[in-house]
CSV table of C-alpha atoms in Angstrom, one decimal:
chain,number,residue,atom,x,y,z
A,76,MET,CA,26.2,-14.7,19.6
A,77,LYS,CA,24.5,-14.5,22.7
A,78,VAL,CA,21.7,-12.0,23.5
A,79,VAL,CA,18.5,-11.1,26.0
A,80,ILE,CA,15.7,-9.9,24.8
A,81,LEU,CA,12.2,-9.3,25.8
A,82,LYS,CA,9.6,-11.0,24.1
A,83,SER,CA,7.7,-7.8,23.2
A,84,ASN,CA,10.8,-6.6,21.1
A,85,LEU,CA,11.5,-10.2,19.7
A,86,LYS,CA,7.8,-10.7,18.8
A,87,GLY,CA,7.1,-7.1,17.5
A,88,GLY,CA,10.7,-7.2,15.3
A,89,LEU,CA,9.0,-11.0,13.4
A,90,SER,CA,5.7,-9.1,12.9
A,91,SER,CA,7.5,-6.3,11.0
A,92,VAL,CA,9.4,-8.8,8.5
A,93,GLU,CA,7.4,-11.6,8.2
A,94,ARG,CA,6.0,-10.7,4.8
A,95,ALA,CA,9.3,-10.8,3.3
A,96,ILE,CA,9.7,-14.2,3.4
A,97,GLY,CA,10.3,-16.2,0.4
A,98,GLU,CA,8.5,-19.1,-0.9
A,99,SER,CA,11.5,-20.5,-3.5
A,100,SER,CA,12.0,-24.2,-3.0
A,101,ASN,CA,15.0,-23.9,-4.9
A,102,LEU,CA,16.7,-21.4,-2.1
A,103,PRO,CA,15.2,-22.6,1.2
A,104,VAL,CA,17.5,-20.2,3.2
A,105,LEU,CA,15.0,-17.4,1.6
A,106,ARG,CA,12.6,-19.0,4.3
A,107,ASN,CA,14.4,-18.3,7.0
A,108,VAL,CA,15.1,-15.1,9.5
A,109,LEU,CA,18.7,-13.5,10.2
A,110,LEU,CA,19.3,-12.6,13.7
A,111,LYS,CA,22.4,-10.2,13.6
A,112,THR,CA,23.7,-8.2,16.4
A,113,ASN,CA,24.7,-4.3,15.5
A,114,GLY,CA,26.4,-2.7,18.3
A,115,ASN,CA,23.8,-2.7,21.3
A,116,LYS,CA,21.1,-3.7,18.9
A,117,ILE,CA,19.7,-6.5,17.2
A,118,ASN,CA,18.9,-6.8,13.3
A,119,ILE,CA,16.4,-8.6,12.2
A,120,SER,CA,15.7,-9.1,8.9
A,121,THR,CA,13.9,-11.2,5.9
A,122,THR,CA,14.1,-11.5,2.2
A,123,ASN,CA,12.8,-13.1,-1.0
A,124,LEU,CA,15.3,-11.3,-3.4
A,125,GLU,CA,12.6,-8.5,-4.5
A,126,LEU,CA,12.0,-7.2,-1.2
A,127,ALA,CA,13.6,-6.8,1.9
A,128,ILE,CA,12.7,-5.7,5.4
A,129,THR,CA,15.2,-5.1,8.5
A,130,LYS,CA,13.6,-4.1,11.8
A,131,THR,CA,16.2,-3.0,14.7
A,132,VAL,CA,14.9,-3.8,18.2
A,133,SER,CA,17.0,-3.5,21.5
A,134,GLY,CA,18.5,-6.2,23.6
A,135,LYS,CA,21.4,-7.0,26.0
A,136,ILE,CA,24.4,-7.9,23.7
A,137,ILE,CA,26.6,-10.5,25.9
A,138,GLU,CA,28.8,-11.9,22.7
A,139,GLU,CA,28.5,-10.1,19.4
A,140,GLY,CA,27.3,-12.5,16.0
A,141,GLY,CA,24.7,-13.8,13.8
A,142,LEU,CA,22.8,-16.7,12.9
A,143,THR,CA,19.8,-17.7,10.1
A,144,ILE,CA,16.8,-20.0,11.1
A,145,PRO,CA,13.5,-21.1,9.4
A,146,PHE,CA,11.1,-18.3,10.2
A,147,SER,CA,8.4,-20.1,11.1
A,148,THR,CA,9.8,-22.3,13.8
A,149,LEU,CA,11.2,-19.3,15.6
A,150,ASN,CA,8.1,-17.0,15.2
A,151,ASN,CA,5.4,-20.0,16.8
A,152,ILE,CA,8.2,-20.3,19.8
A,153,VAL,CA,7.9,-16.6,20.2
A,154,ASN,CA,3.9,-16.2,20.0
A,155,ASN,CA,3.2,-19.3,22.3
A,156,THR,CA,6.1,-18.5,24.5
A,157,THR,CA,4.5,-17.0,27.9
A,158,GLN,CA,8.0,-15.3,29.6
A,159,GLU,CA,9.0,-12.1,28.8
A,160,ARG,CA,12.5,-12.5,29.3
A,161,VAL,CA,14.0,-14.3,26.7
A,162,SER,CA,17.7,-15.7,26.0
A,163,LEU,CA,18.8,-16.0,22.2
A,164,GLU,CA,22.6,-18.0,22.0
A,165,LYS,CA,24.4,-19.6,18.9
A,166,ASP,CA,26.0,-22.7,19.4
A,167,GLY,CA,27.7,-23.9,16.2
A,168,ASN,CA,25.1,-23.8,13.8
A,169,ASN,CA,21.9,-24.5,16.1
A,170,PHE,CA,19.7,-21.7,17.9
A,171,ILE,CA,19.2,-21.9,21.3
A,172,PHE,CA,16.4,-20.1,22.7
A,173,LYS,CA,15.7,-20.4,26.1
A,174,THR,CA,13.4,-18.9,28.7
A,175,ASP,CA,12.7,-19.7,32.7
A,176,ASN,CA,10.9,-22.7,32.0
A,177,TYR,CA,11.5,-23.4,28.5
A,178,GLU,CA,14.5,-24.1,26.2
A,179,ALA,CA,14.6,-25.0,22.1
A,180,LYS,CA,17.6,-25.8,20.3
A,181,ILE,CA,16.9,-24.8,16.5
A,182,GLN,CA,18.9,-25.8,13.4
A,183,GLY,CA,19.9,-23.1,11.6
A,184,LEU,CA,22.5,-21.9,8.9
A,185,LYS,CA,25.7,-19.7,8.9
A,186,GLU,CA,25.3,-16.1,8.9
A,187,ASP,CA,27.1,-15.9,5.5
A,188,GLU,CA,24.7,-18.5,3.8
A,189,PHE,CA,21.9,-15.7,3.9
A,190,PRO,CA,21.5,-13.4,0.7
A,191,VAL,CA,23.2,-10.1,1.0
A,192,ILE,CA,21.0,-7.4,1.6
A,193,PRO,CA,21.3,-4.7,-0.9
A,194,LYS,CA,22.3,-1.2,-0.5
A,195,ILE,CA,21.4,2.1,-2.0
A,196,LYS,CA,24.2,3.8,-3.4
A,197,SER,CA,22.7,7.5,-3.4
A,198,GLU,CA,22.9,9.9,-0.4
A,199,ASN,CA,20.4,12.1,-1.4
A,200,CYS,CA,16.8,11.4,0.1
A,201,ILE,CA,13.5,12.9,0.2
A,202,GLU,CA,12.4,13.0,3.9
A,203,PHE,CA,8.5,13.0,4.8
A,204,ASN,CA,6.2,13.2,7.8
A,205,PRO,CA,4.6,9.5,7.9
A,206,VAL,CA,1.2,11.1,8.2
A,207,ILE,CA,1.3,12.8,5.6
A,208,LEU,CA,2.8,9.9,3.2
A,209,ARG,CA,0.4,7.2,4.6
A,210,LYS,CA,-2.6,10.0,3.6
A,211,ALA,CA,-1.2,10.1,0.2
A,212,VAL,CA,-0.9,6.7,-0.4
A,213,ASN,CA,-4.1,5.7,0.7
A,214,LYS,CA,-5.7,8.1,-1.9
A,215,VAL,CA,-4.2,6.4,-4.6
A,216,ILE,CA,-3.8,3.0,-3.7
A,217,SER,CA,-6.7,1.3,-4.0
A,218,ALA,CA,-6.2,1.9,-8.0
A,219,ALA,CA,-3.3,-0.6,-8.6
A,220,GLN,CA,-3.8,-4.0,-9.0
A,221,MET,CA,-1.2,-6.9,-9.9
A,222,SER,CA,-1.0,-7.9,-13.5
A,223,GLU,CA,1.3,-10.4,-14.6
A,224,ILE,CA,0.3,-9.2,-18.5
A,225,ARG,CA,1.2,-5.7,-17.4
A,226,PRO,CA,3.9,-5.3,-14.9
A,227,GLU,CA,4.1,-1.8,-15.2
A,228,ILE,CA,0.3,-1.4,-13.6
A,229,SER,CA,1.5,-3.4,-10.8
A,230,GLY,CA,2.7,-0.4,-8.5
A,231,LEU,CA,2.3,3.3,-8.0
A,232,LEU,CA,4.0,5.8,-10.2
A,233,LEU,CA,6.1,8.1,-8.0
A,234,ASP,CA,6.3,11.5,-10.4
A,235,TYR,CA,9.1,13.7,-8.5
A,236,GLN,CA,9.0,17.0,-10.2
A,237,VAL,CA,11.2,19.3,-7.6
A,238,THR,CA,8.1,20.9,-6.2
A,239,GLN,CA,5.7,18.5,-6.1
A,240,ILE,CA,5.5,14.7,-6.3
A,241,LYS,CA,2.3,12.9,-7.7
A,242,LEU,CA,1.3,9.2,-6.7
A,243,VAL,CA,-0.4,7.8,-9.4
A,244,ALA,CA,-1.9,4.0,-9.6
A,245,THR,CA,-4.4,2.8,-12.2
A,246,ASP,CA,-5.7,-0.8,-13.3
A,247,SER,CA,-6.6,0.5,-16.8
A,248,PHE,CA,-10.6,0.7,-15.5
A,249,ARG,CA,-9.5,3.2,-12.7
A,250,LEU,CA,-7.1,5.9,-12.0
A,251,ALA,CA,-6.2,7.9,-9.0
A,252,GLU,CA,-3.7,10.8,-8.7
A,253,LYS,CA,-2.5,12.8,-5.9
A,254,ASN,CA,-0.2,15.7,-5.7
A,255,ILE,CA,1.8,16.4,-2.5
A,256,SER,CA,3.1,19.7,-2.4
A,257,ALA,CA,7.0,21.0,-1.7
A,258,ASN,CA,5.9,22.3,1.7
A,259,GLN,CA,4.6,19.0,2.9
A,260,PHE,CA,8.3,17.0,2.3
A,261,LYS,CA,11.7,17.9,2.4
A,262,SER,CA,14.4,17.1,-0.2
A,263,ASP,CA,18.0,17.4,-1.5
A,264,ILE,CA,17.4,16.0,-5.0
A,265,ASN,CA,17.2,18.7,-7.6
A,266,HIS,CA,16.1,16.8,-10.8
A,267,SER,CA,13.0,15.3,-11.9
A,268,PHE,CA,12.5,11.4,-12.1
A,269,LYS,CA,9.7,8.6,-12.2
A,270,VAL,CA,9.5,5.1,-10.9
A,271,ILE,CA,7.3,2.7,-10.3
A,272,VAL,CA,7.1,1.0,-6.7
A,273,PRO,CA,5.8,-2.2,-6.5
A,274,LEU,CA,2.2,-2.7,-5.0
A,275,LYS,CA,3.5,-4.9,-2.4
A,276,THR,CA,6.2,-2.7,-1.5
A,277,VAL,CA,3.8,0.2,-0.7
A,278,GLN,CA,1.7,-2.0,1.4
A,279,GLU,CA,4.3,-3.2,3.6
A,280,VAL,CA,5.3,0.7,3.8
A,281,LEU,CA,1.5,1.2,5.2
A,282,ARG,CA,2.0,-1.9,7.4
A,283,VAL,CA,4.7,-1.6,9.3
A,284,PHE,CA,6.1,2.1,9.6
A,285,SER,CA,4.8,4.1,12.5
A,286,ASP,CA,3.7,7.1,12.5
A,287,ASP,CA,6.3,8.4,15.3
A,288,GLU,CA,9.4,9.5,13.3
A,289,PRO,CA,10.2,10.9,9.9
A,290,ILE,CA,10.1,8.8,6.7
A,291,LYS,CA,13.4,8.6,4.5
A,292,LEU,CA,13.5,7.6,0.7
A,293,PHE,CA,16.3,6.9,-1.1
A,294,ILE,CA,16.3,6.1,-4.5
A,295,ASP,CA,18.8,4.8,-7.2
A,296,ASP,CA,18.3,3.2,-10.8
A,297,ASN,CA,16.5,0.1,-9.8
A,298,GLN,CA,16.0,0.1,-6.2
A,299,ILE,CA,14.3,2.1,-3.6
A,300,LEU,CA,14.7,1.9,0.3
A,301,PHE,CA,12.3,3.4,3.2
A,302,LYS,CA,13.7,4.2,6.4
A,303,ASN,CA,13.3,5.3,9.5
A,304,ASN,CA,15.9,5.1,12.7
A,305,ASN,CA,14.8,1.2,13.2
A,306,LEU,CA,13.2,0.0,10.5
A,307,GLN,CA,14.3,-0.4,6.6
A,308,ILE,CA,12.3,-1.7,3.8
A,309,ILE,CA,14.3,-2.0,0.5
A,310,SER,CA,12.9,-3.2,-3.0
A,311,ARG,CA,13.6,-3.4,-6.8
A,312,LEU,CA,11.6,-1.3,-8.8
A,313,ILE,CA,9.7,-2.0,-11.4
A,314,ASP,CA,11.1,-1.7,-15.0
A,315,GLY,CA,9.1,-0.1,-17.6
A,316,GLU,CA,7.1,2.7,-19.1
A,317,TYR,CA,4.2,3.8,-17.3
A,318,PRO,CA,1.2,4.1,-19.5
A,319,ASP,CA,0.5,7.5,-20.5
A,320,TYR,CA,-2.0,8.3,-18.2
A,321,GLU,CA,-2.7,12.1,-18.7
A,322,GLN,CA,-4.5,11.6,-21.8
A,323,ILE,CA,-7.6,9.9,-20.6
A,324,ILE,CA,-8.4,12.5,-17.8
A,325,PRO,CA,-11.0,14.3,-19.1
A,326,LYS,CA,-10.7,17.8,-20.5
A,327,SER,CA,-14.5,18.6,-19.6
A,328,ILE,CA,-17.5,17.6,-17.8
A,329,GLU,CA,-20.8,16.9,-19.1
A,330,THR,CA,-22.5,17.0,-16.1
A,331,GLU,CA,-21.3,18.2,-12.6
A,332,LEU,CA,-23.0,16.8,-9.1
A,333,SER,CA,-22.3,18.2,-5.6
A,334,VAL,CA,-23.2,15.0,-3.6
A,335,ASN,CA,-22.9,14.4,0.0
A,336,LYS,CA,-20.5,11.6,0.3
A,337,GLU,CA,-22.4,9.5,3.2
A,338,HIS,CA,-25.4,9.6,1.0
A,339,PHE,CA,-23.9,8.3,-1.6
A,340,ILE,CA,-21.5,5.4,-0.7
A,341,ASN,CA,-25.2,4.2,1.5
A,342,ALA,CA,-26.9,4.4,-1.7
A,343,VAL,CA,-24.2,2.3,-3.6
A,344,ARG,CA,-24.0,-0.2,-0.9
A,345,LEU,CA,-27.8,-0.7,-0.6
A,346,VAL,CA,-29.0,-0.6,-4.3
A,347,SER,CA,-25.5,-3.4,-5.1
A,348,THR,CA,-27.5,-5.9,-3.1
A,349,PHE,CA,-29.0,-6.6,-6.3
A,350,SER,CA,-25.9,-6.8,-8.1
A,351,GLY,CA,-24.4,-9.7,-10.7
A,352,LYS,CA,-21.3,-11.2,-11.4
A,353,ASN,CA,-20.5,-7.7,-13.2
A,354,ASN,CA,-20.6,-5.8,-10.0
A,355,ASP,CA,-22.9,-3.1,-11.5
A,356,VAL,CA,-24.9,-0.4,-10.5
A,357,ASN,CA,-27.1,2.2,-12.5
A,358,LEU,CA,-27.2,5.7,-12.5
A,359,ALA,CA,-29.3,8.5,-13.7
A,360,LEU,CA,-30.2,11.8,-13.2
A,361,LYS,CA,-33.6,13.4,-13.1
A,362,ASN,CA,-34.7,16.9,-13.8
A,363,ASN,CA,-31.7,18.1,-13.1
A,364,LYS,CA,-31.8,17.7,-9.0
A,365,VAL,CA,-32.2,14.3,-8.3
A,366,MET,CA,-29.8,11.1,-9.1
A,367,GLU,CA,-31.0,7.8,-8.7
A,368,VAL,CA,-28.9,4.7,-8.1
A,369,TYR,CA,-30.6,1.5,-9.0
A,370,LEU,CA,-30.6,-2.1,-10.1
A,371,ALA,CA,-33.2,-4.8,-11.6
A,372,ASN,CA,-31.9,-8.5,-11.4
A,373,GLN,CA,-34.4,-11.1,-12.8
A,374,MET,CA,-33.6,-13.0,-10.1
A,375,LEU,CA,-34.0,-10.8,-7.2
A,376,GLY,CA,-36.2,-8.1,-8.2
A,377,GLU,CA,-35.1,-4.5,-8.4
A,378,ASN,CA,-34.1,-1.5,-6.4
A,379,ASN,CA,-33.8,2.0,-6.5
A,380,TYR,CA,-32.2,5.0,-4.0
A,381,MET,CA,-32.8,8.6,-4.7
A,382,ILE,CA,-30.2,11.1,-3.8
A,383,PRO,CA,-30.8,15.1,-4.1
A,384,THR,CA,-27.9,17.3,-5.7
A,385,LYS,CA,-26.7,20.4,-6.8
A,386,THR,CA,-26.0,20.2,-10.9
A,387,ASP,CA,-24.5,21.6,-13.4
A,388,GLY,CA,-25.4,20.2,-16.5
A,389,LYS,CA,-27.8,18.1,-18.4
A,390,ASP,CA,-30.0,15.1,-17.2
A,391,PHE,CA,-28.4,11.4,-18.1
A,392,GLU,CA,-29.8,8.0,-17.7
A,393,ASN,CA,-28.6,4.4,-17.5
A,394,VAL,CA,-24.6,4.9,-16.8
A,395,SER,CA,-23.6,1.8,-15.0
A,396,PHE,CA,-20.1,1.5,-12.9
A,397,ASN,CA,-18.3,-1.1,-11.1
A,398,TRP,CA,-19.9,-0.8,-7.6
A,399,ARG,CA,-16.9,-1.8,-5.8
A,400,TYR,CA,-14.7,0.5,-7.6
A,401,LEU,CA,-17.3,3.3,-6.8
A,402,ILE,CA,-16.9,2.6,-3.3
A,403,ASP,CA,-13.2,2.7,-3.6
A,404,GLY,CA,-13.2,6.2,-5.1
A,405,LEU,CA,-16.4,7.6,-3.0
A,406,LYS,CA,-14.4,6.5,0.4
A,407,VAL,CA,-11.1,8.2,0.1
A,408,ILE,CA,-12.4,11.6,0.0
A,409,ASP,CA,-12.3,13.8,2.8
A,410,SER,CA,-15.0,16.5,2.5
A,411,GLU,CA,-18.8,16.1,3.5
A,412,ASN,CA,-19.6,16.7,0.0
A,413,LEU,CA,-17.9,15.5,-3.0
A,414,ILE,CA,-18.2,16.3,-6.8
A,415,PHE,CA,-18.9,13.5,-9.1
A,416,GLY,CA,-18.6,14.5,-13.0
A,417,VAL,CA,-20.8,12.2,-15.7
A,418,ASN,CA,-19.4,12.1,-19.4
A,419,GLY,CA,-21.9,9.5,-20.6
A,420,ASN,CA,-21.5,5.9,-20.4
A,421,ASN,CA,-18.5,6.0,-22.7
A,422,ARG,CA,-16.3,8.2,-21.2
A,423,PRO,CA,-14.8,8.3,-17.7
A,424,ALA,CA,-16.2,9.9,-14.6
A,425,VAL,CA,-14.4,12.0,-12.3
A,426,ILE,CA,-14.9,11.9,-8.1
A,427,LYS,CA,-13.3,14.9,-6.4
A,428,SER,CA,-13.5,16.5,-3.4
A,429,ALA,CA,-15.3,19.9,-3.1
A,430,ASP,CA,-12.6,21.1,-1.1
A,431,ASP,CA,-9.5,19.7,-2.0
A,432,THR,CA,-7.9,19.6,-5.6
A,433,SER,CA,-4.8,17.7,-5.2
A,434,HIS,CA,-6.4,14.4,-5.7
A,435,PHE,CA,-8.9,12.9,-8.0
A,436,TYR,CA,-10.4,9.3,-9.2
A,437,ILE,CA,-11.4,8.4,-12.1
A,438,LEU,CA,-13.9,5.2,-13.3
A,439,MET,CA,-14.8,3.9,-16.7
A,440,PRO,CA,-18.4,3.3,-17.2
A,441,ILE,CA,-19.1,-0.2,-17.9
A,442,LYS,CA,-20.5,-0.2,-21.7
A,443,ALA,CA,-23.7,-1.3,-21.9
């Protein structure tokens, strides 16, 4: 293997794949990166056996081949070299990194010692405009949380229904759902299915894919592949049954408020200054016109913020929420005003846009 590559291309490739590096001391090769020629391109790959990322970059191929070397060593060299033109060459099991004024010889391993990157058997796919996919995922991802006790909620549910796709996330305290209509994606899959995509995989999709070209999703029994022309992420799916979340979606709302989004967010952030270890804030509706966000703290004092609202329903008082979770639901609403549905202090509240019926966020109150 012998190639010439621009530092910017190599640096960008390493940045794309860095979070799939493995941490296992039993398999030190998982801390390596695989560089391999592919026609007139260079594939840069990492894997932790749960997730694998491959970035394809341009370079001048003088001699084909491949080699795997420690990721951190190569990454440090690339980040600190000042020359743009870089020569990479395999010398036995050594890897020679050379610029006009610098040369390093890095001990590597044979290409066949690097784990095989799995492939998806299915040729059928779902194709998204990356902007649409990104916006949809960002609507729900804050409600997901890693859980070793309940691994099935450590990811996003992708519920494919042919004419629409539902993305769902929950951590058992809150739940978010976003519907993507058929005119927002292309697909040649004609049957319904549900899969749970690991949270880390979804986070990497948001991080490394650009908005410049479509993203294709390929799915088989236990894997999912996100792919465009020069980047692919393949991941194991989470095995298990996603919670029957639809039963907790409120069928009715006791009090529905129309609230200015920015006023609501500002009120919660200000009042939360007095919050304790429960991260709580209290809400009350007075005279069917004004919502009060308030909190008292024995050590600090008390504060409150009054927000004018349009209301349908009855007054309420002393309904408490985790202010961080509340902010997560408020900030993903796109419209100037939002609908806040309150069901007392024992049933879930609902946050949704005044203009968009495809998304909602449900949050359980903190019980007194």
